[in-house]
Short mmCIF file of C-alpha atoms in Angstrom, two decimals:
data_model
loop_
_atom_site.label_atom_id
_atom_site.label_comp_id
_atom_site.label_asym_id
_atom_site.label_seq_id
_atom_site.Cartn_x
_atom_site.Cartn_y
_atom_site.Cartn_z
CA MET F 25 -47.72 -2.33 47.56
CA ARG F 26 -48.19 -4.80 50.38
CA VAL F 27 -45.35 -7.23 51.00
CA LYS F 28 -44.83 -10.08 53.46
CA CYS F 29 -41.57 -10.83 55.25
CA ILE F 30 -40.31 -14.32 54.42
CA LEU F 31 -39.15 -15.01 57.98
CA CYS F 32 -41.67 -13.52 60.41
CA GLU F 33 -44.57 -13.19 57.94
CA THR F 34 -45.44 -9.63 58.95
CA ILE F 35 -47.16 -7.60 56.28
CA GLU F 36 -45.75 -4.16 55.47
CA LYS F 37 -46.57 -1.51 52.94
CA ILE F 38 -43.90 -0.10 50.62
CA ASP F 39 -44.13 2.60 48.00
CA ASP F 40 -45.30 1.31 44.60
CA GLU F 41 -42.71 3.40 42.78
CA SER F 42 -39.70 2.28 44.84
CA VAL F 43 -36.87 0.24 43.39
CA LEU F 44 -37.63 -2.59 45.80
CA ALA F 45 -41.25 -2.77 44.66
CA LYS F 46 -40.19 -2.88 41.02
CA ARG F 47 -37.66 -5.62 41.76
CA LEU F 48 -40.28 -7.71 43.55
CA ARG F 49 -42.81 -7.28 40.74
CA ASN F 50 -40.46 -8.07 37.86
CA ARG F 51 -38.43 -10.87 39.42
CA PRO F 52 -40.49 -13.28 41.53
CA ILE F 53 -37.37 -14.99 42.88
CA HIS F 54 -36.52 -11.85 44.89
CA THR F 55 -38.01 -11.93 48.36
CA PHE F 56 -38.76 -9.29 50.97
CA MET F 57 -37.29 -9.26 54.47
CA CYS F 58 -38.40 -6.70 57.04
CA GLU F 59 -35.92 -4.38 58.76
CA ASN F 60 -36.14 -6.22 62.11
CA CYS F 61 -35.29 -9.59 60.59
CA SER F 62 -32.54 -8.07 58.48
CA GLU F 63 -30.90 -6.47 61.54
CA ARG F 64 -31.25 -9.67 63.55
CA ILE F 65 -29.52 -11.74 60.87
CA ALA F 66 -26.76 -9.13 60.48
CA ASN F 67 -26.11 -9.08 64.24
CA LYS F 68 -25.98 -12.86 64.49
CA THR F 69 -23.69 -13.11 61.46
CA ASN F 70 -21.32 -10.49 62.88
CA ALA F 71 -21.27 -12.36 66.21
CA ARG F 72 -20.36 -15.60 64.38
CA ILE F 73 -17.61 -13.81 62.45
CA ALA F 74 -16.21 -12.44 65.73
CA THR F 75 -15.83 -15.97 67.16
CA GLY F 76 -13.33 -16.87 64.44
CA ASN F 77 -15.13 -20.09 63.48
CA PHE F 78 -17.01 -18.52 60.60
CA LYS F 79 -15.67 -19.28 57.12
CA LEU F 80 -17.07 -17.62 54.05
CA TYR F 81 -16.65 -19.92 51.09
CA ARG F 82 -16.31 -18.06 47.84
CA SER F 83 -15.77 -19.53 44.44
CA PRO F 84 -12.23 -19.10 43.15
CA LYS F 85 -11.69 -16.42 40.55
CA VAL F 86 -11.14 -17.85 37.11
CA GLU F 87 -8.62 -16.07 34.96
CA HIS F 88 -9.10 -16.26 31.24
CA ASP F 89 -6.13 -15.98 28.91
CA PHE F 90 -7.48 -14.52 25.71
#
């Protein structure tokens, strides 16, 4: 299966029987990102976390009393 990276638009080939290929076929909202772009984003995110100015906003956990 041929896939295109959403950031750098390089075309790569992945195995048709892989879990990633199945996910991309069955759920069009899922997108593919190449290994280079994925590493670049991870490195930049870790650098931002290290500065101390990075805040990760998560939704508060809702407790249900049943």
